[in-house]
Amino acid sequence: MFNTRVKVKDLLAAEPQSQQVTAMGWVRTFRNNQFIALNDGSTNSNLQVVVALGSHDEAFLKRITPGASLKVTGELVPSLGKGQKSELKAVSLEILGECNPEKYPLQLKNRPSLEYLREIAHLRFRTNTFGAVFRIRHTLAFAVHKFFNERGFVYLHTPIITASDAEGAGEMFRVTTLPFDNPPRNGDGTVDFREDFFGRSSNLTVSGQLEGELGAMAFSEIYTFGPTFRAENSNTARHLAEFWMIEPEMAFHDLEDNMNLAEDFIRYLIGYTMEHNREDLEFLAQRLADEEKQKPQAERSDMGLIEKLEFVVNNRFERITYTEAIDILLQSPAYKKKKFQYEVKWGIDMQSEHERYLVEKHFKKPVIVTGYPKHIKAFYMRQNDDGKTVAAMDILVPGIGEIVGGSQREERLEKLETRMEEMHIPTEEMWWYLDTRRFGAVPHAGFGLGFERMMLFVTGMTNIRDVIAFPRTPKSAEF
Ligand code: 4AD
Ligand code: MG
């Protein structure tokens, strides 16, 4: 019977009164044939298990190695050593699974690098860093649902397989059962997708937004939270081929309502995590501080992780238009000293160096940029009266750049159809989307928050591969 187990987290919180308890977990270290640091993932802190000298024979103790799993029953007593309130005086020790130290790839003694740990991602949850990261990931996901539930949003599961390209960017993974070496062909040599599983060309979704809009036209406010897929070949520390996105969509909202919601949402997620994962955040803050010490003075950030998070919770985001952003860049010392690699002029799709200059050097806080040129944004964004820009908003944050992309949607049928035609989006195939503009259209808006980008921001980790359990990136789909 395993149910008598008490989690390490609860044991460490309990008053030690020599009560008999059972703990289970994995050995982190075993010192002097006497002190076992046991971890079960419920907290970053280990339970100290004390083995009385002479209570077990040498051959048995030799099998208690880092990574081995144990069942320990004993007395929870006040600890004599420093660093912990209580410890578990072992009465019975059972090895559930051995772990051959010659073969175990996770040797914590040598402080494995994050790069190495990516190669053994199946074991990296057993480190302090990844323990903290993935407990925070859980908390953040929970907080997402809590936030929207408290506000009466309906959680809508939008499809993973679709036949439309929501962003119109063409960066999709095809879903097919056709034989790729010899697919059926049309007279003109193109592949005949009528023969395919869905009777048409289909792909993994890049965004649940379009279906989300359909939901918002009935429930008023919905959100999606699921995996999305992009076949963009960007091998950066901020892009994944499979990432999780939260997409709320709200009827009766304009761009400003949209920005207010997005800002409240980000603050809420951070506040909730600070409240519930303090120990993990403190561990990651220390980790980041140690890492910063290796950097030259000029590259170090002025704030620690916790300070940064507190700052974001307590300060409004800056709001500027795209046109203002470009002006700031053109006036910047960085531009004048030709420090930017990419061109700056009205109409560019800002590169991450530009976004980071705005948030890290100029404003030193999150910034919401609105009113982007229409030619760099998706077809569904509401057109502004100037004929050049759309009611888009991107939220940029220090250290990462874009974390949210959103807009007010074009609810005027004629304008939407014209824009789709200009952008070569097939209007017949999208009849169902256009129907919402025919049958009771309302002003509406929404946004997408990249969950892993949010994770980067909250944990202070710098590579997106380290905040998702098993990252999918170009040329990499291990595990
Ligand atoms: O700006 P994006 O492309 O916007 C949309 O997909 C809209 N349909 C959202 C909406 O209005 N409902 O993506 C939204 C966010 C980005 O701001 C970024 O945080 C994240 O998704 N993102 C990625 N995260 C990791 N890897 C990638 N390849 C990402 N592409 C976008
Ligand atoms: Mg975007």
XYZ file of C-alpha atoms and ligand atoms in Angstrom:
511
model
C 0.000 0.000 0.000
C 1.488 3.272 -1.124
C -1.180 5.697 0.075
C 0.325 6.173 3.484
C 3.080 8.227 1.899
C 3.360 11.829 3.024
C 4.781 14.313 0.546
C 8.132 15.830 1.384
C 6.616 19.299 1.205
C 4.086 18.397 3.886
C 6.667 16.627 6.039
C 8.874 19.714 5.981
C 5.940 21.895 7.000
C 4.830 19.578 9.821
C 5.804 19.961 13.484
C 8.277 17.169 14.279
C 6.897 15.227 17.250
C 8.485 11.834 16.702
C 5.396 10.803 14.751
C 5.764 7.776 12.491
C 5.632 8.672 8.819
C 6.500 7.199 5.446
C 8.258 9.160 2.729
C 9.125 8.124 -0.803
C 11.261 9.770 -3.370
C 14.573 9.827 -5.195
C 17.996 10.147 -3.644
C 19.752 13.393 -4.444
C 22.833 12.752 -2.298
C 23.993 10.293 0.337
C 26.697 11.534 2.696
C 28.846 9.594 5.160
C 26.642 6.498 4.908
C 24.292 8.427 7.168
C 22.479 11.377 5.560
C 20.218 10.911 2.565
C 18.758 13.961 0.796
C 15.426 12.695 -0.507
C 13.316 14.573 -3.063
C 9.872 13.723 -4.400
C 9.275 16.768 -6.597
C 6.710 18.355 -4.300
C 9.247 21.041 -3.349
C 12.813 22.006 -4.150
C 13.813 21.286 -0.563
C 15.002 17.797 0.252
C 14.013 15.733 3.225
C 17.001 14.710 5.285
C 16.766 11.024 6.078
C 19.106 9.885 8.820
C 20.302 6.292 8.796
C 21.585 5.150 12.173
C 25.168 3.947 11.969
C 25.378 0.180 11.994
C 21.654 -0.267 11.341
C 22.152 -1.569 7.827
C 24.942 -3.557 6.305
C 27.486 -2.003 3.999
C 26.306 -3.898 0.894
C 22.777 -2.549 1.292
C 23.935 1.041 1.852
C 26.095 0.870 -1.271
C 22.936 0.509 -3.345
C 21.598 3.861 -2.079
C 23.013 6.055 -4.807
C 21.908 9.347 -6.401
C 18.823 8.702 -8.523
C 17.738 5.545 -6.685
C 14.189 5.524 -5.351
C 13.395 4.787 -1.718
C 10.594 4.092 0.667
C 11.496 5.234 4.154
C 9.455 4.779 7.285
C 10.641 6.376 10.465
C 10.176 9.107 13.016
C 9.909 12.761 12.151
C 12.155 14.468 14.681
C 13.619 17.955 15.173
C 16.846 18.185 13.226
C 20.130 18.529 15.029
C 21.858 19.810 11.921
C 21.569 23.265 10.419
C 19.406 24.061 7.408
C 16.244 22.136 8.234
C 13.663 22.138 10.974
C 13.092 18.405 10.969
C 14.516 15.184 9.663
C 13.350 11.637 9.237
C 15.044 9.101 11.504
C 14.827 5.955 9.397
C 13.447 2.818 11.013
C 12.895 0.873 7.814
C 14.501 1.567 4.465
C 13.410 -0.047 1.242
C 15.043 0.468 -2.136
C 12.244 0.638 -4.719
C 14.508 1.057 -7.737
C 18.266 1.069 -7.962
C 20.198 3.528 -10.066
C 23.546 2.437 -11.430
C 25.942 5.317 -10.686
C 28.244 4.274 -13.539
C 25.446 4.721 -16.059
C 23.258 7.444 -14.537
C 23.723 10.468 -16.805
C 22.594 13.016 -14.217
C 25.565 13.717 -11.997
C 24.505 16.707 -9.908
C 27.946 17.093 -8.370
C 29.351 18.592 -11.545
C 26.583 21.201 -12.048
C 25.446 20.025 -15.463
C 24.945 22.767 -18.075
C 21.485 23.596 -19.401
C 22.653 22.440 -22.841
C 23.625 19.038 -21.495
C 20.380 18.759 -19.551
C 18.438 19.331 -22.779
C 20.022 16.144 -24.096
C 18.708 14.267 -21.079
C 15.362 16.044 -20.888
C 13.782 12.801 -19.672
C 15.732 13.182 -16.424
C 16.126 16.919 -16.067
C 12.942 17.318 -14.004
C 15.048 15.827 -11.215
C 17.224 18.914 -10.928
C 16.449 21.915 -8.726
C 16.262 24.238 -11.717
C 13.792 22.180 -13.719
C 11.841 21.200 -10.633
C 11.247 24.901 -9.989
C 10.550 25.697 -13.659
C 7.936 22.998 -14.121
C 6.168 23.569 -10.829
C 5.853 27.196 -11.924
C 4.589 26.085 -15.337
C 1.854 24.154 -13.578
C 0.933 27.142 -11.428
C 0.834 29.480 -14.405
C -1.435 27.139 -16.357
C -3.737 26.848 -13.369
C -3.774 30.644 -12.963
C -4.756 31.055 -16.631
C -7.927 29.062 -16.068
C -8.599 30.728 -12.730
C -8.298 34.223 -14.220
C -10.772 33.569 -17.014
C -13.106 31.486 -14.916
C -13.382 34.323 -12.394
C -14.384 36.627 -15.242
C -17.012 34.342 -16.756
C -15.108 33.384 -19.916
C -15.981 30.044 -21.524
C -13.031 27.733 -22.176
C -13.394 26.675 -25.796
C -11.388 23.783 -27.235
C -10.565 24.802 -30.759
C -9.368 22.156 -33.228
C -5.754 21.081 -33.565
C -6.261 19.967 -37.157
C -7.638 22.648 -39.465
C -7.879 23.432 -43.129
C -7.302 27.166 -42.699
C -4.236 29.275 -42.111
C -5.405 31.552 -39.319
C -2.452 33.903 -39.506
C -2.179 33.781 -43.275
C 1.550 33.366 -42.898
C 1.797 29.923 -44.481
C 4.034 28.456 -41.777
C 2.095 25.229 -41.361
C 2.760 21.556 -40.792
C 0.724 19.493 -43.194
C -1.455 16.664 -41.874
C -1.886 13.899 -44.423
C -2.260 10.174 -44.896
C -1.302 10.310 -48.577
C 1.798 8.307 -49.559
C 4.459 10.974 -49.933
C 6.477 9.068 -52.503
C 3.527 8.631 -54.840
C 0.530 10.837 -54.038
C -2.533 10.986 -56.307
C -2.227 13.884 -58.738
C -4.502 16.242 -60.633
C -4.216 16.638 -64.398
C -1.806 19.552 -63.910
C 0.543 17.505 -61.723
C -0.432 19.060 -58.382
C -1.345 16.727 -55.505
C -5.025 15.768 -55.445
C -6.025 16.383 -51.836
C -9.578 15.188 -52.482
C -8.026 11.755 -51.994
C -6.538 12.718 -48.640
C -7.991 11.738 -45.264
C -10.042 14.916 -44.841
C -10.755 15.275 -48.529
C -8.776 18.502 -48.569
C -5.420 19.910 -47.688
C -5.163 20.227 -43.911
C -2.608 21.216 -41.329
C -1.835 21.610 -37.641
C -3.320 24.820 -36.325
C -1.175 27.946 -36.012
C -3.807 29.625 -33.828
C -7.281 28.930 -32.471
C -8.372 32.500 -33.019
C -10.719 32.137 -35.975
C -12.738 29.408 -34.269
C -12.450 31.439 -31.051
C -14.187 34.332 -32.797
C -17.077 32.029 -33.655
C -17.441 31.172 -29.976
C -17.257 34.815 -28.881
C -20.191 35.579 -31.197
C -22.356 33.427 -28.931
C -20.788 33.336 -25.457
C -19.503 36.935 -25.592
C -16.206 35.926 -23.976
C -14.215 32.794 -24.573
C -10.611 31.699 -24.311
C -8.580 28.895 -25.766
C -5.483 27.385 -24.217
C -3.798 24.736 -26.260
C -0.871 23.722 -28.407
C -0.202 25.574 -31.646
C 2.296 24.764 -34.339
C 4.505 26.838 -36.590
C 6.842 25.539 -39.212
C 8.894 28.730 -39.203
C 12.510 27.809 -39.475
C 13.672 30.201 -36.786
C 16.229 28.556 -34.600
C 16.175 31.188 -31.867
C 15.952 31.093 -28.089
C 12.377 32.400 -28.346
C 10.764 30.203 -31.016
C 9.317 26.716 -30.826
C 7.664 24.691 -33.563
C 5.115 23.498 -30.975
C 4.122 26.037 -28.354
C 1.134 26.694 -26.132
C -0.954 29.757 -26.615
C -3.759 31.375 -24.633
C -6.220 33.214 -26.862
C -9.113 35.108 -25.322
C -11.685 36.534 -27.705
C -14.268 39.037 -26.546
C -17.401 40.445 -28.149
C -18.226 44.070 -27.307
C -14.548 44.943 -26.798
C -12.469 47.497 -28.625
C -8.700 47.808 -28.765
C -8.467 49.631 -25.481
C -10.577 47.056 -23.619
C -8.351 44.438 -25.179
C -5.177 46.090 -23.913
C -6.625 46.519 -20.443
C -7.545 42.847 -20.265
C -4.135 41.710 -21.525
C -2.362 43.891 -18.992
C -4.536 42.698 -16.113
C -4.015 39.122 -17.232
C -0.224 39.318 -17.250
C -0.182 41.010 -13.855
C -2.533 38.411 -12.444
C -0.416 35.505 -13.680
C 2.707 36.986 -12.138
C 0.987 37.878 -8.870
C -0.494 34.410 -8.544
C 2.871 32.746 -9.112
C 4.611 35.030 -6.623
C 2.033 34.062 -4.062
C 2.116 30.313 -4.672
C 5.645 29.500 -5.811
C 7.764 31.811 -3.704
C 10.388 29.170 -2.910
C 10.792 28.198 -6.569
C 11.025 31.824 -7.678
C 13.626 32.575 -5.029
C 15.659 29.627 -6.195
C 15.480 30.805 -9.821
C 16.242 34.389 -8.806
C 19.429 33.207 -7.103
C 20.300 31.103 -10.103
C 19.866 34.080 -12.405
C 21.901 36.320 -10.098
C 24.761 33.782 -10.186
C 24.560 33.666 -13.958
C 24.558 37.470 -14.201
C 27.789 37.619 -12.216
C 29.531 35.877 -15.111
C 28.515 38.668 -17.484
C 30.346 41.950 -18.080
C 28.920 44.848 -16.009
C 27.287 46.555 -18.991
C 25.172 43.498 -19.857
C 23.848 42.882 -16.365
C 20.254 43.813 -15.669
C 19.544 46.404 -12.994
C 16.866 44.290 -11.343
C 16.777 40.810 -9.867
C 14.036 38.421 -10.951
C 11.712 39.044 -8.008
C 12.214 42.813 -8.178
C 11.418 42.722 -11.879
C 8.215 40.757 -11.308
C 7.152 43.072 -8.489
C 7.824 46.043 -10.720
C 5.591 44.633 -13.453
C 2.780 43.895 -11.022
C 2.911 47.419 -9.612
C 3.375 49.585 -12.703
C 1.198 50.289 -15.716
C 2.640 49.287 -19.061
C 3.709 52.058 -21.401
C 1.370 52.504 -24.402
C 2.668 53.974 -27.651
C 1.763 53.838 -31.308
C 3.910 52.120 -33.880
C 4.624 55.526 -35.442
C 5.884 56.827 -32.089
C 7.994 53.703 -31.669
C 9.686 54.254 -35.016
C 10.347 57.907 -34.102
C 11.937 56.868 -30.815
C 14.172 54.422 -32.673
C 15.160 57.042 -35.265
C 16.058 59.502 -32.469
C 17.963 56.908 -30.449
C 21.719 57.005 -29.823
C 21.770 53.368 -30.971
C 20.411 54.367 -34.373
C 22.707 57.373 -34.685
C 25.716 55.212 -33.836
C 24.537 52.650 -36.421
C 24.158 49.989 -33.732
C 21.075 48.387 -35.292
C 21.732 45.625 -37.748
C 18.360 46.048 -39.517
C 16.936 49.100 -41.218
C 14.659 51.495 -39.301
C 11.945 53.372 -41.161
C 8.141 53.593 -41.039
C 6.721 50.384 -42.470
C 9.313 47.898 -41.212
C 8.342 44.842 -39.229
C 10.327 45.667 -36.086
C 13.136 43.216 -35.427
C 13.826 41.935 -31.940
C 16.778 44.367 -31.589
C 14.320 47.242 -32.093
C 11.727 45.841 -29.711
C 14.344 45.207 -27.089
C 15.769 48.694 -27.435
C 12.316 50.137 -26.735
C 11.596 48.070 -23.646
C 15.076 47.544 -22.210
C 16.867 50.800 -22.973
C 14.217 53.424 -23.590
C 11.196 52.668 -21.392
C 12.719 50.008 -19.107
C 9.286 48.406 -18.672
C 6.682 46.508 -20.700
C 5.332 48.464 -23.650
C 2.134 48.038 -25.666
C 2.558 49.134 -29.267
C -0.604 49.867 -31.271
C -1.470 50.915 -34.796
C 0.881 48.830 -36.884
C 1.043 49.225 -40.668
C -1.569 46.949 -42.196
C 0.826 45.298 -44.649
C 2.819 43.597 -41.866
C -0.243 42.319 -39.983
C -2.877 39.617 -40.468
C -5.991 40.062 -42.612
C -8.493 40.005 -39.750
C -7.281 43.148 -37.984
C -9.598 46.142 -37.955
C -8.587 48.814 -40.411
C -8.018 52.311 -39.072
C -9.447 55.353 -40.833
C -6.006 56.475 -42.042
C -6.093 53.633 -44.579
C -2.536 52.645 -43.596
C -2.699 51.139 -40.136
C -4.725 48.549 -38.230
C -6.035 48.317 -34.653
C -3.306 45.879 -33.648
C -1.491 45.675 -30.348
C 1.686 43.864 -29.422
C 2.980 43.699 -25.877
C 6.754 43.789 -25.612
C 8.610 42.924 -22.413
C 12.237 43.259 -21.305
C 14.479 40.304 -22.080
C 12.052 38.718 -24.513
C 10.406 41.172 -26.893
C 6.926 40.229 -28.130
C 4.925 38.256 -25.590
C 1.391 39.117 -26.778
C -0.030 39.777 -30.236
C -3.616 40.889 -30.648
C -6.067 43.285 -32.247
C -9.565 44.534 -32.585
C -11.097 42.459 -35.384
C -12.515 43.760 -38.637
C -16.253 43.238 -38.131
C -17.322 45.107 -41.311
C -17.992 42.443 -43.939
C -17.123 44.477 -46.988
C -13.847 45.772 -45.607
C -12.882 42.302 -44.453
C -13.635 40.701 -47.808
C -11.692 43.340 -49.681
C -8.696 42.885 -47.396
C -8.820 39.105 -47.763
C -8.852 39.402 -51.523
C -5.910 41.798 -51.448
C -4.013 39.323 -49.317
C -5.027 36.271 -51.392
C -6.937 34.622 -48.543
C -9.582 32.338 -50.101
C -12.929 33.891 -49.152
C -15.057 30.928 -50.360
C -13.265 28.458 -48.101
C -13.682 30.874 -45.197
C -17.435 31.212 -45.629
C -18.031 30.182 -42.032
C -15.726 32.903 -40.736
C -17.369 35.533 -42.895
C -20.815 34.375 -41.730
C -20.132 35.908 -38.295
C -19.937 39.255 -40.094
C -23.252 38.539 -41.799
C -25.261 37.349 -38.830
C -25.184 39.757 -35.924
C -21.664 41.083 -36.224
C -20.351 43.059 -33.241
C -17.153 44.943 -32.455
C -14.832 42.388 -30.928
C -11.205 41.898 -30.045
C -8.748 39.362 -28.718
C -5.130 38.477 -28.258
C -2.707 35.592 -28.015
C -0.235 35.162 -25.164
C 2.647 32.806 -25.893
C 2.702 30.569 -22.822
C 6.398 29.705 -23.075
C 7.341 33.346 -23.571
C 5.397 34.105 -20.407
C 7.291 31.260 -18.732
C 10.601 32.823 -19.807
C 9.544 36.116 -18.321
C 8.422 34.664 -15.013
C 11.271 32.197 -14.482
C 14.102 34.342 -15.843
C 15.226 31.389 -17.961
C 16.757 32.569 -21.208
C 16.127 29.722 -23.632
C 12.592 28.705 -24.564
C 13.761 25.066 -24.794
C 14.145 25.137 -21.024
C 10.562 26.082 -20.146
C 8.683 23.394 -22.107
C 9.134 19.767 -21.124
C 10.085 18.334 -24.509
C 10.841 21.125 -26.994
C 10.149 20.752 -30.701
C 12.483 22.899 -32.767
C 14.014 22.605 -36.234
C 15.854 19.264 -36.505
C 14.876 18.249 -33.001
C 11.982 16.101 -31.790
C 13.654 13.777 -29.272
C 11.578 12.206 -26.484
O 1.449 37.221 -32.754
P 0.876 35.856 -33.020
O 1.287 35.178 -34.259
O -0.699 36.076 -32.956
C -1.657 35.135 -33.224
O -1.460 33.977 -33.453
C -3.043 35.669 -33.059
N -3.958 34.717 -33.706
C -3.352 35.857 -31.610
C -4.737 36.394 -31.384
O -4.963 37.554 -31.629
N -5.660 35.568 -30.923
O 1.196 34.912 -31.805
C 0.793 35.257 -30.489
C 1.906 35.019 -29.485
C 3.164 35.829 -29.749
O 3.050 37.133 -29.232
C 4.207 35.019 -29.029
O 4.167 35.260 -27.626
C 3.722 33.597 -29.255
O 2.347 33.668 -29.561
N 4.434 32.936 -30.364
C 5.377 31.991 -30.195
N 5.907 31.431 -29.091
C 6.846 30.484 -29.257
N 7.280 30.043 -30.458
C 6.775 30.573 -31.610
N 7.194 30.110 -32.781
C 5.772 31.592 -31.503
N 5.069 32.307 -32.401
C 4.255 33.112 -31.688
Mg 2.829 38.533 -33.480
